[in-house]
Every structure is written in structure tokens, then in C-alpha cells.
Short mmCIF file of N, CA, C and O and ligand atoms in Angstrom, two decimals:
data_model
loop_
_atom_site.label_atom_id
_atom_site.label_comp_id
_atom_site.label_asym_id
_atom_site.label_seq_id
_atom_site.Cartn_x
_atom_site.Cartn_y
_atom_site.Cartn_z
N UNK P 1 24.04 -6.16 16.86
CA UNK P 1 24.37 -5.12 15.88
C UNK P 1 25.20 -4.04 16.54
O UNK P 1 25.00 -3.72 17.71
N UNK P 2 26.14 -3.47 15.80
CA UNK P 2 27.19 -2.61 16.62
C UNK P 2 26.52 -1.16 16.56
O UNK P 2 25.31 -1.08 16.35
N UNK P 3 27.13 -0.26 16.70
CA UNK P 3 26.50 1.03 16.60
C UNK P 3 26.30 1.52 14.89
O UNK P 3 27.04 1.22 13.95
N UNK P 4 25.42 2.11 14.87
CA UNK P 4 24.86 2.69 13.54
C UNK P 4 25.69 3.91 13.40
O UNK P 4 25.74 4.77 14.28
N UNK P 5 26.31 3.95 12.33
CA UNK P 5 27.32 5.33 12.46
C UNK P 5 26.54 6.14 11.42
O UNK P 5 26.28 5.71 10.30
N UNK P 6 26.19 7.37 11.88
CA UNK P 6 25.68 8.36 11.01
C UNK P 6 25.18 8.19 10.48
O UNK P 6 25.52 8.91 9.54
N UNK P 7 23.77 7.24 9.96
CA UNK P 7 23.18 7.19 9.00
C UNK P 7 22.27 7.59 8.78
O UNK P 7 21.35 7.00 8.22
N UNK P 8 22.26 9.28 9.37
CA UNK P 8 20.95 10.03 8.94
C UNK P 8 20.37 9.60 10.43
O UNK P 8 20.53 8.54 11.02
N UNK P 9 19.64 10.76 10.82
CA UNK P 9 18.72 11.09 11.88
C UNK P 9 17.10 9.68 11.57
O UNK P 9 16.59 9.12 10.60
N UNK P 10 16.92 9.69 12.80
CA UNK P 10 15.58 9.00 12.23
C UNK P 10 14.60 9.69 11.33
O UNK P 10 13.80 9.14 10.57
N UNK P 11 14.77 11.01 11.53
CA UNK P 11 13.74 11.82 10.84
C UNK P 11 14.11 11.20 9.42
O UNK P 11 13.50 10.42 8.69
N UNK P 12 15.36 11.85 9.31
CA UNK P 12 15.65 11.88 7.38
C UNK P 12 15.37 10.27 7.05
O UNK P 12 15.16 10.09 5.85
N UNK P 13 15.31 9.13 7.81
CA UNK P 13 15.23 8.04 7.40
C UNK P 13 13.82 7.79 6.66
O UNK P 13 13.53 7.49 5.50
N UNK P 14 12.95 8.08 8.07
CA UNK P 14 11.32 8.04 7.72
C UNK P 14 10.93 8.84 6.83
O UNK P 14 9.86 8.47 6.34
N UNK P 15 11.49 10.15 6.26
CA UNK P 15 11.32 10.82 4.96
C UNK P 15 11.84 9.92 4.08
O UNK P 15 10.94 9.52 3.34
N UNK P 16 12.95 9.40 3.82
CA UNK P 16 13.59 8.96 2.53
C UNK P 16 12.30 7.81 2.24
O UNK P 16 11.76 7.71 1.14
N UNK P 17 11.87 6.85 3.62
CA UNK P 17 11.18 5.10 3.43
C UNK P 17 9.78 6.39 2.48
O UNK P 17 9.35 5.98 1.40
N UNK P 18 9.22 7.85 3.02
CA UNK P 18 7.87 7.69 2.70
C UNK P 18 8.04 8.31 1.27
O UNK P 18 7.09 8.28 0.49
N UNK P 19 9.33 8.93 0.89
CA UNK P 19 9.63 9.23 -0.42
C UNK P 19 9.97 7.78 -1.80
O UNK P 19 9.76 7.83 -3.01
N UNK P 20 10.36 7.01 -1.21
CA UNK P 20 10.52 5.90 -1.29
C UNK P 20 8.90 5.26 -2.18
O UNK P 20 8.52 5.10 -3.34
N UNK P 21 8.40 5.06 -0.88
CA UNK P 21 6.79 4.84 -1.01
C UNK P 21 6.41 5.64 -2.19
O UNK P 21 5.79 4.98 -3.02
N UNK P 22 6.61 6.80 -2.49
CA UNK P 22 5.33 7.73 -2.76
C UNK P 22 5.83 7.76 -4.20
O UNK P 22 5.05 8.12 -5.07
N UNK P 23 7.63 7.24 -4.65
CA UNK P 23 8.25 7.38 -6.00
C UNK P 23 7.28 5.49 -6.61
O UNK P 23 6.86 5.49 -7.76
N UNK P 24 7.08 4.26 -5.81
CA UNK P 24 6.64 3.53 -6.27
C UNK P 24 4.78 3.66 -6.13
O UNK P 24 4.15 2.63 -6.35
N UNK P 25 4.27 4.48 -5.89
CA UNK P 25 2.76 4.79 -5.87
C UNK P 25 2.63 4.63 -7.35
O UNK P 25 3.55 5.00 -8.06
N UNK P 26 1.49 4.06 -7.89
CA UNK P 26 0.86 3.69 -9.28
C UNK P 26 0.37 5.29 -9.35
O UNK P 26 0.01 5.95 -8.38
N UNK P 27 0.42 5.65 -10.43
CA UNK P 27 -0.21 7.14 -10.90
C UNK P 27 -1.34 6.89 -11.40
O UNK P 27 -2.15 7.77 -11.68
N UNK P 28 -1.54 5.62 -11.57
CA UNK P 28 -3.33 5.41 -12.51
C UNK P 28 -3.27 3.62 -11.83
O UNK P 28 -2.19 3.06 -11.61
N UNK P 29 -4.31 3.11 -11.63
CA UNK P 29 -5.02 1.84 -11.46
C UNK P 29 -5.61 1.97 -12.14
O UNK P 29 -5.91 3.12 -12.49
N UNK P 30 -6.37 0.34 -12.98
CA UNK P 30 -7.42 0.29 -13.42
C UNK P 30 -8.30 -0.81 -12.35
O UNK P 30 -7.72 -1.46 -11.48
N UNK P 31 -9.40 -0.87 -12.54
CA UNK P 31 -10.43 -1.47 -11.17
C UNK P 31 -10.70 -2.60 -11.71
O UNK P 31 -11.30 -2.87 -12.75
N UNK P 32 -10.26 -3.17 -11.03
CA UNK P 32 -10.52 -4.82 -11.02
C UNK P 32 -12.29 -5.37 -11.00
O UNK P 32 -12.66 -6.51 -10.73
N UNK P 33 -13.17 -4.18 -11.38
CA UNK P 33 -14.50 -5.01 -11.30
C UNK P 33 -14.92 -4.69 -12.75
O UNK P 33 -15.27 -5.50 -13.61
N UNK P 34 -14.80 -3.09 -12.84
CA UNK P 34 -15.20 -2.25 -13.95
C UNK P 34 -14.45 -1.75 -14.96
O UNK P 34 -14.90 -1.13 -15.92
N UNK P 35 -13.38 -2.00 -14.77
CA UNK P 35 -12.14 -1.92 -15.69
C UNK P 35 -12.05 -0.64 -15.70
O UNK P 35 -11.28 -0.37 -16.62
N UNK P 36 -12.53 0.62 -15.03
CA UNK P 36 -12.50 1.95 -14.79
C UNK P 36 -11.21 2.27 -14.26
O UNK P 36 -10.44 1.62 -13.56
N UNK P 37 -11.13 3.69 -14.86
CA UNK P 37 -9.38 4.07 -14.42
C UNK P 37 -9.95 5.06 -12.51
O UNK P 37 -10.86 5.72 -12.00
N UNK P 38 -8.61 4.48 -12.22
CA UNK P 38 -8.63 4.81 -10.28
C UNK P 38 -7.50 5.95 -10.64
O UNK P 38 -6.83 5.65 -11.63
N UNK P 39 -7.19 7.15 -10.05
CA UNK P 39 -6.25 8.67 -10.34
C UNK P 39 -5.67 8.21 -9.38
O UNK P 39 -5.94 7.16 -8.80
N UNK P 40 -4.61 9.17 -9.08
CA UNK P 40 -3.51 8.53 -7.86
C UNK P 40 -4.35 9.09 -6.55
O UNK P 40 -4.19 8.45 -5.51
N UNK P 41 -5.42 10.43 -6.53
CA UNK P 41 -5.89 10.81 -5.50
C UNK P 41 -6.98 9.73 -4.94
O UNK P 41 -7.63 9.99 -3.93
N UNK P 42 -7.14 8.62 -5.59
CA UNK P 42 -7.72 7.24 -4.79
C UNK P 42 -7.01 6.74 -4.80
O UNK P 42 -7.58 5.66 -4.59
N UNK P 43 -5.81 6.45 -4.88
CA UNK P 43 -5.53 5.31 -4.68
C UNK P 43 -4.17 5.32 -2.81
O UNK P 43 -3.28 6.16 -2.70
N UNK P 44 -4.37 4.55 -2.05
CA UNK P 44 -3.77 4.95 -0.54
C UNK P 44 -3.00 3.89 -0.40
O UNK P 44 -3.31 2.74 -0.69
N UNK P 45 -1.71 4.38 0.18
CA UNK P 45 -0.55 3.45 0.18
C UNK P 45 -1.03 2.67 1.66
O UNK P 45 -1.90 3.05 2.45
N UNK P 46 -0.36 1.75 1.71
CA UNK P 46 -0.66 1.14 3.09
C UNK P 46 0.78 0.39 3.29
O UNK P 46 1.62 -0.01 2.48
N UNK P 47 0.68 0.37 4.99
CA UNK P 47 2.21 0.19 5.46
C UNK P 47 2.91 -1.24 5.38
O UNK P 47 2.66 -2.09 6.23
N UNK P 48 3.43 -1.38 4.76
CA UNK P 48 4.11 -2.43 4.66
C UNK P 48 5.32 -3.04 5.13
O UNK P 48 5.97 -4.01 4.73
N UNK P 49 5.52 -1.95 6.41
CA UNK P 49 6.91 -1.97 7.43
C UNK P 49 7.10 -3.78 7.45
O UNK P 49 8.07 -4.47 7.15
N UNK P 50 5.85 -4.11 7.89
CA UNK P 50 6.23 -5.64 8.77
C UNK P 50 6.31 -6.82 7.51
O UNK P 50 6.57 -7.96 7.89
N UNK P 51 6.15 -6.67 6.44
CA UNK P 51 6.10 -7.62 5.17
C UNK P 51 7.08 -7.97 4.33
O UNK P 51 7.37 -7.47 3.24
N UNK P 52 7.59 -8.88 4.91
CA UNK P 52 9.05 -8.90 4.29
C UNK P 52 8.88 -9.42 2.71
O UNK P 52 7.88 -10.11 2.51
N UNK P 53 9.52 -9.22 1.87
CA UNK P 53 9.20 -8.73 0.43
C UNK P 53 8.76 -8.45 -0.29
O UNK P 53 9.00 -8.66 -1.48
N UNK P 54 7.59 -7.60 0.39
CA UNK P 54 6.91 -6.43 -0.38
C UNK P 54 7.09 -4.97 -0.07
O UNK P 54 6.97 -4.26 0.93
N UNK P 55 7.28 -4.87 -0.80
CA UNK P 55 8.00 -2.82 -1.56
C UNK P 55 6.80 -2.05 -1.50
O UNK P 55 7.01 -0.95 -0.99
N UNK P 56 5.81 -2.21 -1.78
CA UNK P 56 4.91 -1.13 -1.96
C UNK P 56 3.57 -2.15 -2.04
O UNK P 56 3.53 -3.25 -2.61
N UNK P 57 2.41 -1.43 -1.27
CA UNK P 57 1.39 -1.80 -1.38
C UNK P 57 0.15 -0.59 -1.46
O UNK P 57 0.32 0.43 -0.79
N UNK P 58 -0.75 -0.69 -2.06
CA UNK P 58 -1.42 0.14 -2.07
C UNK P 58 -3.51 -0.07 -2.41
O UNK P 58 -3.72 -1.25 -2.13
N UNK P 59 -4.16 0.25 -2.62
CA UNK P 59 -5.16 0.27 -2.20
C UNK P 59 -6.12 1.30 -3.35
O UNK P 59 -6.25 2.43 -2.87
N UNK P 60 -6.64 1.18 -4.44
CA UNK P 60 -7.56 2.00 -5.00
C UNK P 60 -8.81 1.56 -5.06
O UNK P 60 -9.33 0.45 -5.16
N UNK P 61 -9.45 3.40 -4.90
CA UNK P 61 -10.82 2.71 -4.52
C UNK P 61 -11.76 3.20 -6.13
O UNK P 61 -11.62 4.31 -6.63
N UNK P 62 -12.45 2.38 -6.58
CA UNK P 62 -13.49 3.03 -7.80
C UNK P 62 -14.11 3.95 -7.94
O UNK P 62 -15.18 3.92 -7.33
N UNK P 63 -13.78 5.46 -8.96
CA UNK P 63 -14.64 6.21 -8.32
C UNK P 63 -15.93 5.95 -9.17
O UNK P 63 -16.90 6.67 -8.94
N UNK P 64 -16.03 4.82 -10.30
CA UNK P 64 -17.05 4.20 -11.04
C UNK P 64 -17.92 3.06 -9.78
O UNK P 64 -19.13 3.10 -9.59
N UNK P 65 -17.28 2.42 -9.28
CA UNK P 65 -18.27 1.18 -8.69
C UNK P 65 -18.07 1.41 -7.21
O UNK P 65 -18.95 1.00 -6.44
N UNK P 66 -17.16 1.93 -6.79
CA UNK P 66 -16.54 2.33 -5.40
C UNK P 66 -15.79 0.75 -5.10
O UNK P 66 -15.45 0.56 -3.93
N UNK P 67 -15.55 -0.20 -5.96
CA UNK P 67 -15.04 -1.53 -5.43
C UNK P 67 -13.19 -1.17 -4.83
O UNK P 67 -12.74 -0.02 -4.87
N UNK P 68 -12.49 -2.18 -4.41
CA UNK P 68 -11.37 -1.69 -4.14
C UNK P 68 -10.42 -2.88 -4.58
O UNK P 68 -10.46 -4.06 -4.20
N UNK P 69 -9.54 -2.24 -5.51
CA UNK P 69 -8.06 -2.99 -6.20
C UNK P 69 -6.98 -2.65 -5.62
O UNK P 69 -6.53 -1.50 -5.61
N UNK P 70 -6.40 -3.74 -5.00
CA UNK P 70 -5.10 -3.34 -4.49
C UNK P 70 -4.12 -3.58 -5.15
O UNK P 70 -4.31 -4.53 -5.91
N UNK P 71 -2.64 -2.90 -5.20
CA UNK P 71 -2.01 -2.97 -5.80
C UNK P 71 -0.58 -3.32 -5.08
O UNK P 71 -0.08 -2.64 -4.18
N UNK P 72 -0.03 -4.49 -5.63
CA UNK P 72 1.37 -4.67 -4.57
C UNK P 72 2.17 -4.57 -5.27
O UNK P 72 1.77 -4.28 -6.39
N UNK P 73 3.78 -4.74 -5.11
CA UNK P 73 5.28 -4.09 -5.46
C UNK P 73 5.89 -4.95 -4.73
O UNK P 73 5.66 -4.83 -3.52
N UNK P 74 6.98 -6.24 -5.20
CA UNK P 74 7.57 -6.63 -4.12
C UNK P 74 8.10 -8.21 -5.54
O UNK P 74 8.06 -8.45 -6.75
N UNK P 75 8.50 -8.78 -4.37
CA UNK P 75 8.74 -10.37 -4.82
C UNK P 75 7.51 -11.35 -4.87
O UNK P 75 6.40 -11.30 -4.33
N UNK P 76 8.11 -12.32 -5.76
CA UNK P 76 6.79 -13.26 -5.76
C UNK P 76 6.34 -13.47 -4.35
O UNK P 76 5.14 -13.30 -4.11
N UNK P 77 6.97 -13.73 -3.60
CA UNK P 77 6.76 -15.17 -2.23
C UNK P 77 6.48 -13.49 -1.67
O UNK P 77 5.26 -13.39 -1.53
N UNK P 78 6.96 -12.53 -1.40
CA UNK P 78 6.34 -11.51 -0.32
C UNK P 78 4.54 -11.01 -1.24
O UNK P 78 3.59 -11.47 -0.60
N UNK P 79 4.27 -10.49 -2.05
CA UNK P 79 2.98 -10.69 -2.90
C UNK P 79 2.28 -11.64 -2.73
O UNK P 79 1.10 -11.48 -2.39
N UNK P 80 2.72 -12.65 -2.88
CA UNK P 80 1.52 -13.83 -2.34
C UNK P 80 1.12 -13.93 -1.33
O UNK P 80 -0.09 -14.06 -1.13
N UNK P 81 2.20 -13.92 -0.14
CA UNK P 81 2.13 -13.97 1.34
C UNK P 81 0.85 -12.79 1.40
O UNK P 81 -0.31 -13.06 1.74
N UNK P 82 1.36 -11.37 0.97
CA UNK P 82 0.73 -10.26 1.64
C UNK P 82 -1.01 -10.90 0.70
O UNK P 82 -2.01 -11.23 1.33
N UNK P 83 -0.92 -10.91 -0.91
CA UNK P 83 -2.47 -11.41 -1.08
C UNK P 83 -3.22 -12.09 -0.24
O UNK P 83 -4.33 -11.69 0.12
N UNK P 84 -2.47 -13.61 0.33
CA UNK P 84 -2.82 -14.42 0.77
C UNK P 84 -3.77 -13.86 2.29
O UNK P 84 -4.91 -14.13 2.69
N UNK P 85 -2.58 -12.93 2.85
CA UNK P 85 -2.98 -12.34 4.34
C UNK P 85 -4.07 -11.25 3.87
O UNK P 85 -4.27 -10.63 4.91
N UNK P 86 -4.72 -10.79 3.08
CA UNK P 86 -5.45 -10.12 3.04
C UNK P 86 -6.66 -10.23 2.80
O UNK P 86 -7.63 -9.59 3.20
N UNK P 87 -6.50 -11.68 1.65
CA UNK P 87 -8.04 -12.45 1.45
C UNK P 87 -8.62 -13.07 2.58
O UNK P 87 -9.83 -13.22 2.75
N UNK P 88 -7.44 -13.54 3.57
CA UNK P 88 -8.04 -14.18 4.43
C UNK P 88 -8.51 -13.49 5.64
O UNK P 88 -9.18 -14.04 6.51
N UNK P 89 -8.07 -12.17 5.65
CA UNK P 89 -8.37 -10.82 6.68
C UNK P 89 -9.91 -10.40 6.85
O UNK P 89 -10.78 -10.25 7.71
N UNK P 90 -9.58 -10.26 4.80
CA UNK P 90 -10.82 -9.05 4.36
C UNK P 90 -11.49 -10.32 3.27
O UNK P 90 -11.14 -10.57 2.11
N UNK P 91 -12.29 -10.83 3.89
CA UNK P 91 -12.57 -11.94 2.96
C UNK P 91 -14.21 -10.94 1.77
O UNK P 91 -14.68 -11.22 0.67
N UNK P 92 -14.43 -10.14 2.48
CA UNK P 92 -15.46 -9.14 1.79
C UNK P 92 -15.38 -7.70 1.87
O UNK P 92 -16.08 -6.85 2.41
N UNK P 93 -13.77 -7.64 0.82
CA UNK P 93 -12.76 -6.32 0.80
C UNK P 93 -13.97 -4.66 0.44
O UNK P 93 -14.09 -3.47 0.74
N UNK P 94 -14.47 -5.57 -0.24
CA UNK P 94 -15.74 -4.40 -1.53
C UNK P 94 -16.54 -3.95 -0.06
O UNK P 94 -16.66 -2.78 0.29
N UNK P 95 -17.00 -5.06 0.64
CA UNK P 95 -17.61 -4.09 1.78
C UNK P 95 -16.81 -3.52 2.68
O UNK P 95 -17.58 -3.10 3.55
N UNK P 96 -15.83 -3.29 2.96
CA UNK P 96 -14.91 -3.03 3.98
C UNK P 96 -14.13 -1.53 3.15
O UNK P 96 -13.31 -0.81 3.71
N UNK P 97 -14.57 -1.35 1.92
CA UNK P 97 -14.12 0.29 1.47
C UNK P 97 -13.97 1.53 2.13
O UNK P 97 -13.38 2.45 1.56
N UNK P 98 -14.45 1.67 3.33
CA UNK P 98 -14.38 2.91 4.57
C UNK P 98 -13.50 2.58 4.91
O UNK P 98 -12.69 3.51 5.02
N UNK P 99 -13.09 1.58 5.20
CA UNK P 99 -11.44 1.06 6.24
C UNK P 99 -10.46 1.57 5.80
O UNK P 99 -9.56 2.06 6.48
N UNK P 100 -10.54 1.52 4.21
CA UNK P 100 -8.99 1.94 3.53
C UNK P 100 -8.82 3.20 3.46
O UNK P 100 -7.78 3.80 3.76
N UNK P 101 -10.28 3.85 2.89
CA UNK P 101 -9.90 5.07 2.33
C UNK P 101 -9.98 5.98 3.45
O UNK P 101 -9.49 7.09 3.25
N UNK P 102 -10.70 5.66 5.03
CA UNK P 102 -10.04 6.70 6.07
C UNK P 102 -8.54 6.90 6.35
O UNK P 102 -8.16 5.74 6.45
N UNK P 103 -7.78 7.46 6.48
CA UNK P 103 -6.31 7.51 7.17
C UNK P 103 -6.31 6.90 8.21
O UNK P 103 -7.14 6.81 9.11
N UNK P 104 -5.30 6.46 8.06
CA UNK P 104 -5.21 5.47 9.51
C UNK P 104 -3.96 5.96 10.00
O UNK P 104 -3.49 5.52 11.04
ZN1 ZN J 201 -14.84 0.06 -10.82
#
């Protein structure tokens, strides 16, 4: 790759990717156990730097059952991939609810 001409400081980059992020954040989930509405203040984006065709991923937690619905943004084949890698991660996501909703 030749030189990158001016395209914005790294700073302004990593602002635009988390503005980016934060314009495709769901403003409401509904919960995949209880059919209860999730506010955007549960629901936590998660990084999706390394996933090639998925746009947005995110994470709400119930504030009815505390279960957790994730929510992805992307292409078929990157969505499946990332479902696929996550069932097989977090095969018992509902118990693993502290993981998401700390900051990482
Ligand atoms: Zn629920």
C-alpha cells in the first residue's frame, strides 16, 4: 500500500468508526425470551473491528428477565459467521450476562 495521503489523523478516524457505530446502535431491542422492550442504555455495542461483514453488533441485556439479545448489522455470510462464532463461544450466553454488560 503506498502512502495514505491526508486522510484525517488517526484520532478523527477512530471518532468517525465510533460515530459510525453509535448512528447504527438500535434505540429500542425487544428480548428474545420475554418479548420485553431493552432502551438503548442496555443495550452495548461490541467491537467488530476483526469481522469482516458485519457493521454493527451489539448486545442487550433484559431489564425484565436480565436474558441477553444480541443484535447484528452487516451481510448475510458476515451475521452468520459472527452468530455462528458466538454460539459456539458462549454456548450459555444468559449465564455469561456480567461479561457484556461490564466495559471492556
Ligand atoms: Zn426479557
Amino acid at each position: 500500500m503506498g502512502q495514505a495521503k491526508s486522510r484525517g489523523s488517526r484520532e478523527q478516524r477512530i471518532e468517525a468508526a465510533v460515530a459510525l457505530q453509535e448512528a447504527l446502535k438500535p434505540t429500542e431491542m425487544i428480548c428474545n425470551e420475554c418479548g420485553g422492550a431493552i432502551s438503548g442504555g442496555d443495550i452495548y455495542m461490541q467491537n467488530t473491528r476483526n469481522m469482516p461483514g458485519v457493521d454493527m453488533a451489539c448486545s442487550g441485556v433484559c431489564p425484565q428477565c436480565k436474558s441477553v439479545t444480541w443484535g447484528f448489522k452487516g451481510t448475510e455470510q458476515g451475521v452468520a459467521a459472527l452468530s455462528a462464532a458466538i454460539a459456539s463461544e458462549h454456548p450459555d450466553v444468559i449465564g455469561s450476562v456480567q461479561a457484556y454488560t461490564n466495559k471492556s
